[in-house]
Coordinates of N, CA and C in Angstrom, one line a residue:
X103 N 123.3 131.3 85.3 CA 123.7 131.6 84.0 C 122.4 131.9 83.2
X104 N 122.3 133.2 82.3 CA 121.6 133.5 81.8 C 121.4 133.0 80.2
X105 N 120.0 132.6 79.7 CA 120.0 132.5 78.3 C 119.9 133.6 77.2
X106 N 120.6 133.4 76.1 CA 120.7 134.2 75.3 C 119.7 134.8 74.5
X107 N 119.1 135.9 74.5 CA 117.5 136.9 73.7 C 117.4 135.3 72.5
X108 N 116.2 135.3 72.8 CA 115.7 134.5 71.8 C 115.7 132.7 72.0
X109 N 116.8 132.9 72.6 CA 117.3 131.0 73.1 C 115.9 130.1 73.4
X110 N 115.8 128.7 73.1 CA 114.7 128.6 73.9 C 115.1 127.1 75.1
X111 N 114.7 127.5 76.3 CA 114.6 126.3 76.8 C 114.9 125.0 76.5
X112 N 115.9 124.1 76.7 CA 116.0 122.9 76.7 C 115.0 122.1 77.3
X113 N 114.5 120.9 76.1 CA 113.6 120.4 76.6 C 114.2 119.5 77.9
X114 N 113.1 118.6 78.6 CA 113.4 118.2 79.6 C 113.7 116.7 79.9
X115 N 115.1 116.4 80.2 CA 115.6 115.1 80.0 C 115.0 113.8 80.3
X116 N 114.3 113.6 79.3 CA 113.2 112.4 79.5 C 114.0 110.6 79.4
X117 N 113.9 110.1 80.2 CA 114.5 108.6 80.0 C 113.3 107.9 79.6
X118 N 113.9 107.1 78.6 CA 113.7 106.0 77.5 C 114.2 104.9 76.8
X119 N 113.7 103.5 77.3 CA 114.5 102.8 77.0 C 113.8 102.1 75.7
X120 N 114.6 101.7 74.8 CA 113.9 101.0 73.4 C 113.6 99.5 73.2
X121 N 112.7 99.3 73.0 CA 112.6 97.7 72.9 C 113.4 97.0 72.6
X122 N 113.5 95.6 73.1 CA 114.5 94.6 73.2 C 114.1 93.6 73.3
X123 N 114.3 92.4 72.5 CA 113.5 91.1 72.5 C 112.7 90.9 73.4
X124 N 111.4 90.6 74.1 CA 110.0 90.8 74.8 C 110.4 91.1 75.9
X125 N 111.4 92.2 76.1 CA 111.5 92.6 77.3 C 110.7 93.9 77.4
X126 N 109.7 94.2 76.9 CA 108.7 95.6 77.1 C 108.0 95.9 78.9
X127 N 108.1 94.6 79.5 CA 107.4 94.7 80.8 C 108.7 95.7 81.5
X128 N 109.4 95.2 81.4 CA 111.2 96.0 82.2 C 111.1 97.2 81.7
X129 N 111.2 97.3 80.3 CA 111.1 98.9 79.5 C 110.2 99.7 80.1
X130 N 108.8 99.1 80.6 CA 108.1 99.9 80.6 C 108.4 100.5 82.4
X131 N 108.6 99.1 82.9 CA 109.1 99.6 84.7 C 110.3 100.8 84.5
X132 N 111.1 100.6 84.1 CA 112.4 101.4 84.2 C 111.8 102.8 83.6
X133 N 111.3 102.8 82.1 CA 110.8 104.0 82.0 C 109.7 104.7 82.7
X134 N 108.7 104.1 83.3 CA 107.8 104.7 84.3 C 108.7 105.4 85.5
X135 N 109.6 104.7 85.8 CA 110.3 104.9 87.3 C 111.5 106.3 86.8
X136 N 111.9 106.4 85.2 CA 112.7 107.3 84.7 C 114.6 107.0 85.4
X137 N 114.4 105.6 85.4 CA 115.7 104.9 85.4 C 116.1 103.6 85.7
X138 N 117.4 103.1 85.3 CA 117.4 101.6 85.1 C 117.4 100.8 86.5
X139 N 116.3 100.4 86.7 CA 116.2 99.9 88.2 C 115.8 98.3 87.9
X140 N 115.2 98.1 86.6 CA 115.3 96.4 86.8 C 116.0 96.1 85.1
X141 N 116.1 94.6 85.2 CA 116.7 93.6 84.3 C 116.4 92.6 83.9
X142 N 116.4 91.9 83.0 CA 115.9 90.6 82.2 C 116.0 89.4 83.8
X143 N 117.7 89.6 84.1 CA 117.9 89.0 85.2 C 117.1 89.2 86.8
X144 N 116.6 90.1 86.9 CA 115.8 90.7 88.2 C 114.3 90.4 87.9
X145 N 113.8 90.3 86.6 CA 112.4 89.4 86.3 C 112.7 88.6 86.3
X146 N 113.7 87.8 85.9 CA 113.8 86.2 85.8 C 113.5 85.8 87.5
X147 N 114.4 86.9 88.3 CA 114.4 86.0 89.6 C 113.1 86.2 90.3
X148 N 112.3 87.6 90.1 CA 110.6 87.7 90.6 C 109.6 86.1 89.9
X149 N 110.0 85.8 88.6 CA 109.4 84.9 88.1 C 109.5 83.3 89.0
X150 N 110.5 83.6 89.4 CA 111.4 82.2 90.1 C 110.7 82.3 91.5
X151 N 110.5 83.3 92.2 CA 109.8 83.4 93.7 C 108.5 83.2 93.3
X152 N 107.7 83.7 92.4 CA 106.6 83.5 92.0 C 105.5 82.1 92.1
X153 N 107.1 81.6 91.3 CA 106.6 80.2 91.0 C 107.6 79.1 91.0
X154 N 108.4 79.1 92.5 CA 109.0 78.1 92.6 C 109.8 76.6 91.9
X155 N 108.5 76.1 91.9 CA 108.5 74.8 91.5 C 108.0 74.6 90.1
X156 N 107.7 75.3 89.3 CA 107.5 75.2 88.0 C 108.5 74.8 87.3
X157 N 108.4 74.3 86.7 CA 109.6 73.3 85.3 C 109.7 74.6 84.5
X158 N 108.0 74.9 83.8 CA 107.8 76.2 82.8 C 107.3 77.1 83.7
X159 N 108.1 78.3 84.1 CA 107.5 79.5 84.6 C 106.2 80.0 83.7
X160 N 105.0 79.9 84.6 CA 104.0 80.9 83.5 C 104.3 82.3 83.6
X161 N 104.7 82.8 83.7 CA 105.1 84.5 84.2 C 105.6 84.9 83.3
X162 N 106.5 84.2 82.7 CA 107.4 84.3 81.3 C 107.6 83.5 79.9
X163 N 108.0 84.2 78.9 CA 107.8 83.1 77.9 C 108.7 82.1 78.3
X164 N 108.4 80.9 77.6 CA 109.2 79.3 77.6 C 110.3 79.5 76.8
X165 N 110.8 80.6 76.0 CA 111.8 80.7 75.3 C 112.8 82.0 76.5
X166 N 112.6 82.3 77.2 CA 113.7 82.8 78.1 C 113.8 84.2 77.4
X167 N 112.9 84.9 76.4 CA 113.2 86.3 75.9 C 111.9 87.3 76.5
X168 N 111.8 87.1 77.7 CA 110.9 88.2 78.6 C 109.1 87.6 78.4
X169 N 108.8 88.7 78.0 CA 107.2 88.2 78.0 C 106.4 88.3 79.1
X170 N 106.9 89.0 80.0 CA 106.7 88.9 81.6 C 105.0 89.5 82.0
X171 N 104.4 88.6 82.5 CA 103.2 88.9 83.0 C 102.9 90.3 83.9
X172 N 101.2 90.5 83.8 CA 101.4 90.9 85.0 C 101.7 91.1 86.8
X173 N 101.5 89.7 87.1 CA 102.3 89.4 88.2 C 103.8 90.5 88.5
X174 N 104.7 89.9 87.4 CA 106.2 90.5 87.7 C 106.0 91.8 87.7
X175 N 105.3 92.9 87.2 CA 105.6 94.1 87.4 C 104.7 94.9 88.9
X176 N 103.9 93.8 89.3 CA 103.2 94.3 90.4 C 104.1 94.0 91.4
X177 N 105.1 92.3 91.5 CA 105.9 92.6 92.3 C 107.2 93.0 92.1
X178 N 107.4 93.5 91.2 CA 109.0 94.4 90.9 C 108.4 95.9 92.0
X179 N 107.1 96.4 91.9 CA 106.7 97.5 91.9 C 106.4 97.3 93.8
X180 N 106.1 96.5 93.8 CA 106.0 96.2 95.9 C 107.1 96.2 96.6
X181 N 108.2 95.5 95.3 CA 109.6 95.3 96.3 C 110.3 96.7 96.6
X182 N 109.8 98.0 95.6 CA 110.2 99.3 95.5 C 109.1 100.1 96.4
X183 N 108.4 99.2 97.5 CA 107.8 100.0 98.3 C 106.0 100.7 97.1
X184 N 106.2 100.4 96.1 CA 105.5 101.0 95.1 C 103.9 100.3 95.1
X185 N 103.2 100.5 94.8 CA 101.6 99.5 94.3 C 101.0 99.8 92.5
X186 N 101.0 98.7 92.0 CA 100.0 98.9 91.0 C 98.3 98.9 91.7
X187 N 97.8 100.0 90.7 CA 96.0 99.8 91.1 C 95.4 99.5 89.7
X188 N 94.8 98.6 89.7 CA 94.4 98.1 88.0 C 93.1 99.5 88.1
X189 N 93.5 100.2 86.9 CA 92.1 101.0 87.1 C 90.8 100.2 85.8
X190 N 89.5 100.8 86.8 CA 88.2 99.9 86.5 C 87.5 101.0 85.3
X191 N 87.6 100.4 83.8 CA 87.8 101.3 82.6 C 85.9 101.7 82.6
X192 N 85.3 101.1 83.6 CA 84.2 101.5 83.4 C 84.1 103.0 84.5
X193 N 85.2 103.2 84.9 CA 84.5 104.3 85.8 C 85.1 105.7 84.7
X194 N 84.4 106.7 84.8 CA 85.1 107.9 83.6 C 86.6 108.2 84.2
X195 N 87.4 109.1 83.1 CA 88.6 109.4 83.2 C 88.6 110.6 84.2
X196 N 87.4 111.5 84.2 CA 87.6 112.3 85.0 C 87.8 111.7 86.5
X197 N 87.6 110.7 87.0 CA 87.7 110.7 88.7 C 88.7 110.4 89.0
X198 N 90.3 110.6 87.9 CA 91.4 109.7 88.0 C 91.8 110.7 88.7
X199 N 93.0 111.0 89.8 CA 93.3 111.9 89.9 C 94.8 111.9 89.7
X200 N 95.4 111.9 88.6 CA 96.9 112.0 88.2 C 97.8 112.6 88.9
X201 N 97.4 113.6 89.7 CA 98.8 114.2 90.5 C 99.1 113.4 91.7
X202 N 98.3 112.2 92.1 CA 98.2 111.6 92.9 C 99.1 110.0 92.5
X203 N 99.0 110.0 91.2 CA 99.8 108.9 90.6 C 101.2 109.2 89.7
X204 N 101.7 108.2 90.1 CA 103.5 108.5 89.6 C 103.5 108.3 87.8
X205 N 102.7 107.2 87.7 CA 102.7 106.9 86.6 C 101.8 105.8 85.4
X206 N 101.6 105.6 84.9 CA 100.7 105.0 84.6 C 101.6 103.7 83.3
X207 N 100.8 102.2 83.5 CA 101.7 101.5 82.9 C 100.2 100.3 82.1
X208 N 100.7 100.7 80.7 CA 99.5 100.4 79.6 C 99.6 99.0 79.3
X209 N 98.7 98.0 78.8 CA 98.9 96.4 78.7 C 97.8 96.8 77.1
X210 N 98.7 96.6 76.2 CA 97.8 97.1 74.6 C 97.8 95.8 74.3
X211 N 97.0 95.8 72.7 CA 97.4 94.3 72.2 C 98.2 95.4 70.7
X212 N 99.2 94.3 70.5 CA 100.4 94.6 69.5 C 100.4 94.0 68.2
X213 N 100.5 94.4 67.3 CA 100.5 93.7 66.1 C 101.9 92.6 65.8
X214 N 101.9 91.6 65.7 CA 103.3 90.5 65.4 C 103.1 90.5 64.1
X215 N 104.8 91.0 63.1 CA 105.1 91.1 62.3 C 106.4 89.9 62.0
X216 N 107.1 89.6 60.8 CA 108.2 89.0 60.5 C 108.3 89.9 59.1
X217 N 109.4 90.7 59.8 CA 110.1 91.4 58.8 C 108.9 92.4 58.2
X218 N 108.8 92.8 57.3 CA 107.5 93.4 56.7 C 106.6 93.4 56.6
X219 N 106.1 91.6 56.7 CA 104.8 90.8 56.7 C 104.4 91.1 57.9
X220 N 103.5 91.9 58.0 CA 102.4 91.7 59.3 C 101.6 90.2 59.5
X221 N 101.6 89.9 60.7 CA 100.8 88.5 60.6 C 99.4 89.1 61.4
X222 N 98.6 88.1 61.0 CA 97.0 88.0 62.1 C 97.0 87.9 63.3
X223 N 98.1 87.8 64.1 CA 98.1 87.6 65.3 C 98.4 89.1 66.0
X224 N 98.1 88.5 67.3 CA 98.1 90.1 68.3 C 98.4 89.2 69.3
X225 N 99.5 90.0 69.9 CA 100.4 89.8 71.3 C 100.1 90.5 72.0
X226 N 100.6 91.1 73.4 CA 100.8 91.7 73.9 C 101.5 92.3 74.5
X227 N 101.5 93.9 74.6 CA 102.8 94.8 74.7 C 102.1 95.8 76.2
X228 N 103.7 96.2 76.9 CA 103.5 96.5 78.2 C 104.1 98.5 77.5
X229 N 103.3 99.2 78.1 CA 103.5 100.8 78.0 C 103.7 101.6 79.2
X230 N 104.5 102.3 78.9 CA 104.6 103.3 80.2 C 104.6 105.0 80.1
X231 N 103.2 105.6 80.6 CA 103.2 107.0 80.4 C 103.7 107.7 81.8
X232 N 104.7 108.5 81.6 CA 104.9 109.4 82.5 C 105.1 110.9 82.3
X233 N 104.2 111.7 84.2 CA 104.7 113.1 83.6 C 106.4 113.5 84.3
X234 N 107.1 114.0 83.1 CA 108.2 115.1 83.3 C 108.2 116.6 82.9
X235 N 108.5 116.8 84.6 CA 108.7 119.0 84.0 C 106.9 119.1 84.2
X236 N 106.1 118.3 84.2 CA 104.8 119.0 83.9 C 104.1 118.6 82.8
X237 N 104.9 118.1 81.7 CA 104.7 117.5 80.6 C 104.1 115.5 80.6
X238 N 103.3 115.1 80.0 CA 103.3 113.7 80.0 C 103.7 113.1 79.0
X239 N 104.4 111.9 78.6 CA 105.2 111.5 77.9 C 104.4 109.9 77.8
X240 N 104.6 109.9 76.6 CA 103.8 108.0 76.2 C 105.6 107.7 76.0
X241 N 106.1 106.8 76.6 CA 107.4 106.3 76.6 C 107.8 104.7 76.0
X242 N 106.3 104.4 75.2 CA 106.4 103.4 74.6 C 107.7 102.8 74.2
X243 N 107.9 101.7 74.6 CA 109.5 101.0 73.8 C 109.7 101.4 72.4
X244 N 108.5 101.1 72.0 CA 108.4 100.4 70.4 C 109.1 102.1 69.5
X245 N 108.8 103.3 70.4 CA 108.8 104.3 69.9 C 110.5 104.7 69.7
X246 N 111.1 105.5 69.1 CA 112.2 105.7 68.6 C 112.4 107.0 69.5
X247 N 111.3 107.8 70.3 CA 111.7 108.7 71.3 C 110.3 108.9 71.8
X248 N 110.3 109.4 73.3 CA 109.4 109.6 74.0 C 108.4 110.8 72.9
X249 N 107.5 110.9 73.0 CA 106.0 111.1 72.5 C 105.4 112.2 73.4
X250 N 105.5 113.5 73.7 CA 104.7 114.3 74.3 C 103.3 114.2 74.4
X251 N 102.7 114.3 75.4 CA 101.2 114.2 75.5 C 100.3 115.2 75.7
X252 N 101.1 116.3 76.4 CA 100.9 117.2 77.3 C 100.7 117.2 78.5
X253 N 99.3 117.9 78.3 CA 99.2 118.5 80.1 C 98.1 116.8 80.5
X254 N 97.5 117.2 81.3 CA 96.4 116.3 81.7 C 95.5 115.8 80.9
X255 N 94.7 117.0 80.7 CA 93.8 117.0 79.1 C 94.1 116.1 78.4
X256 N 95.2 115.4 77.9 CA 96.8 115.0 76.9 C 96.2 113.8 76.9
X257 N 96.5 113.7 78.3 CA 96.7 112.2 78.8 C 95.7 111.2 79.1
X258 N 94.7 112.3 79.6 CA 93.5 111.7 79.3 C 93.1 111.3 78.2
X259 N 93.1 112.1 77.1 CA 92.8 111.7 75.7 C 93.4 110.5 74.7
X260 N 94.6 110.2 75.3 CA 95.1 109.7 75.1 C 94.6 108.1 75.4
X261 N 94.2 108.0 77.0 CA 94.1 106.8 77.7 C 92.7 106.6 77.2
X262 N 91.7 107.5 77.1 CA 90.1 107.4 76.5 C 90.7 106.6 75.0
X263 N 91.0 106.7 74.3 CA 91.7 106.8 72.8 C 91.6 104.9 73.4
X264 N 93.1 104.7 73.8 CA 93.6 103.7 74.0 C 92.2 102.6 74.5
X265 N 91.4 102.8 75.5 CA 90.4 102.2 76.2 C 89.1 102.3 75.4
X266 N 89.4 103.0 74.2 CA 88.1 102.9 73.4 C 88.3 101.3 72.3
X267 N 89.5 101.4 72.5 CA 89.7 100.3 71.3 C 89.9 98.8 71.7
X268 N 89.3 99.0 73.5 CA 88.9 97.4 73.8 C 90.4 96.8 74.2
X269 N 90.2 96.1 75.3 CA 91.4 94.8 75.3 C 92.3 95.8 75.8
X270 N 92.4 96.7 76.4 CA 94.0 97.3 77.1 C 93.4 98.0 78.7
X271 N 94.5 97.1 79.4 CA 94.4 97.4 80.9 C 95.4 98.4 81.2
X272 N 94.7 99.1 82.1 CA 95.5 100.1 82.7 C 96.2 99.8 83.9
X273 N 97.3 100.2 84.4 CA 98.0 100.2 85.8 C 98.2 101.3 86.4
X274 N 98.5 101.7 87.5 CA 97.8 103.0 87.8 C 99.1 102.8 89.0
X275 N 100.4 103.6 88.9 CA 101.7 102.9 89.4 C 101.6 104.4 91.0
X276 N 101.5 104.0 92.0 CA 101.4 104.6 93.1 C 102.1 104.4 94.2
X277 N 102.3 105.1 95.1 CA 103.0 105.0 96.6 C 102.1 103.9 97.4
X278 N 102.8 103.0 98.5 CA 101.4 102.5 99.7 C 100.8 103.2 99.9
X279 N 101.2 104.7 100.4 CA 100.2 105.5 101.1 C 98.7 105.7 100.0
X280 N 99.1 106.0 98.7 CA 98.1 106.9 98.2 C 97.0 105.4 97.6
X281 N 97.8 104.0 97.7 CA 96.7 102.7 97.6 C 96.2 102.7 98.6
X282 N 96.6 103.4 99.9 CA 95.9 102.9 101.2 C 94.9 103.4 101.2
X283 N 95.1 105.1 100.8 CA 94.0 105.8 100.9 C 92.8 106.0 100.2
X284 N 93.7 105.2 98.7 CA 92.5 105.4 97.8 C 92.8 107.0 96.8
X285 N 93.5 107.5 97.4 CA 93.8 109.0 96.7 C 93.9 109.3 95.2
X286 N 94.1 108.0 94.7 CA 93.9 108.1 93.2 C 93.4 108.2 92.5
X287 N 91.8 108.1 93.6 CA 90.1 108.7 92.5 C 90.1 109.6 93.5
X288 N 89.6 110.1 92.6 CA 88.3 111.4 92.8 C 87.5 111.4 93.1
X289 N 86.6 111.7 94.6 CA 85.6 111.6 95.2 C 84.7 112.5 94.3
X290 N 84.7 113.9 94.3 CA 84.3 114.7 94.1 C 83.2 115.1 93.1

């Protein structure tokens, strides 16, 4: 089927799921992976193998509304065959090598608000950037729709941005093969 002189391209169906009481660690797996593959109930139960015998799971908040460490998304991500690689913010952006990585999953600190009133306090919020079509996408929950980044350039600037302002770990979301190898720096 041909487009019509002038028509432009439909953009490209990006999945995004929107925050939900401290469930951002899920938001951010499901949107990195670009579909609903885990649940409040599927971290509850990684929290539960984690930590057996705990009264209070540390993995999770004590109020039962997510909060989920990063433990749970390392092993949500092994049980899918998958590996987190914490990247080391001291080495430069250039030796990352992104086509080698599926996706990247951000740990910021978040501002806690009630209602309008911002408070002093800073939580922690779980992010997930992925590329679709070619395109990279910041797929933050908090955001009302995925966020174009662009190309690599994009994304880098992005993550430099993010890591200049202290306190935010990177996850660096990969196959076994390419943690085996190491494929996700740059020798060069």
């Amino acid at each position: 089927m041909s487009q019509a002189p002038g028509a432009q391209p439909s953009p490209p169906s990006v999945y995004h799921e929107r925050q939900r009481l401290e469930l951002c660690a899920i938001h951010a797996l499901n949107n990195v992976l670009q579909q609903q593959l885990f649940t409040q109930e599927a971290a509850d139960e990684i929290c539960k193998r984690l930590a057996p015998d705990s009264r209070l799971n540390p993995h999770r908040s004590l109020l039962g509304t997510g909060n989920y460490d990063v433990n749970v998304i390392m092993a949500a991500l092994q049980g899918l065959g998958l590996a987190a690689v914490w990247w080391d913010r001291r080495r430069p952006l250039s030796q990352l090598a992104l086509p080698q990585v599926l996706g990247l999953i951000l740990n910021l600190p978040s501002p806690v608000s009630l209602g309008l009133l911002s408070l002093p306090l800073r939580r922690r919020h779980w992010v997930a950037l992925r590329q679709v079509d070619g395109v990279y996408y910041n797929l933050d929950s908090k955001l009302r729709a995925p966020e174009a980044l662009g190309d690599e350039d994009g994304v880098r600037a992005f993550l430099a941005a993010a890591l200049a302002q202290g306190l935010c770990e990177v996850l660096l979301v990969v196959t076994k093969e390419v943690e085996e190898k190491g494929s996700w720096l740059r020798t060069d």
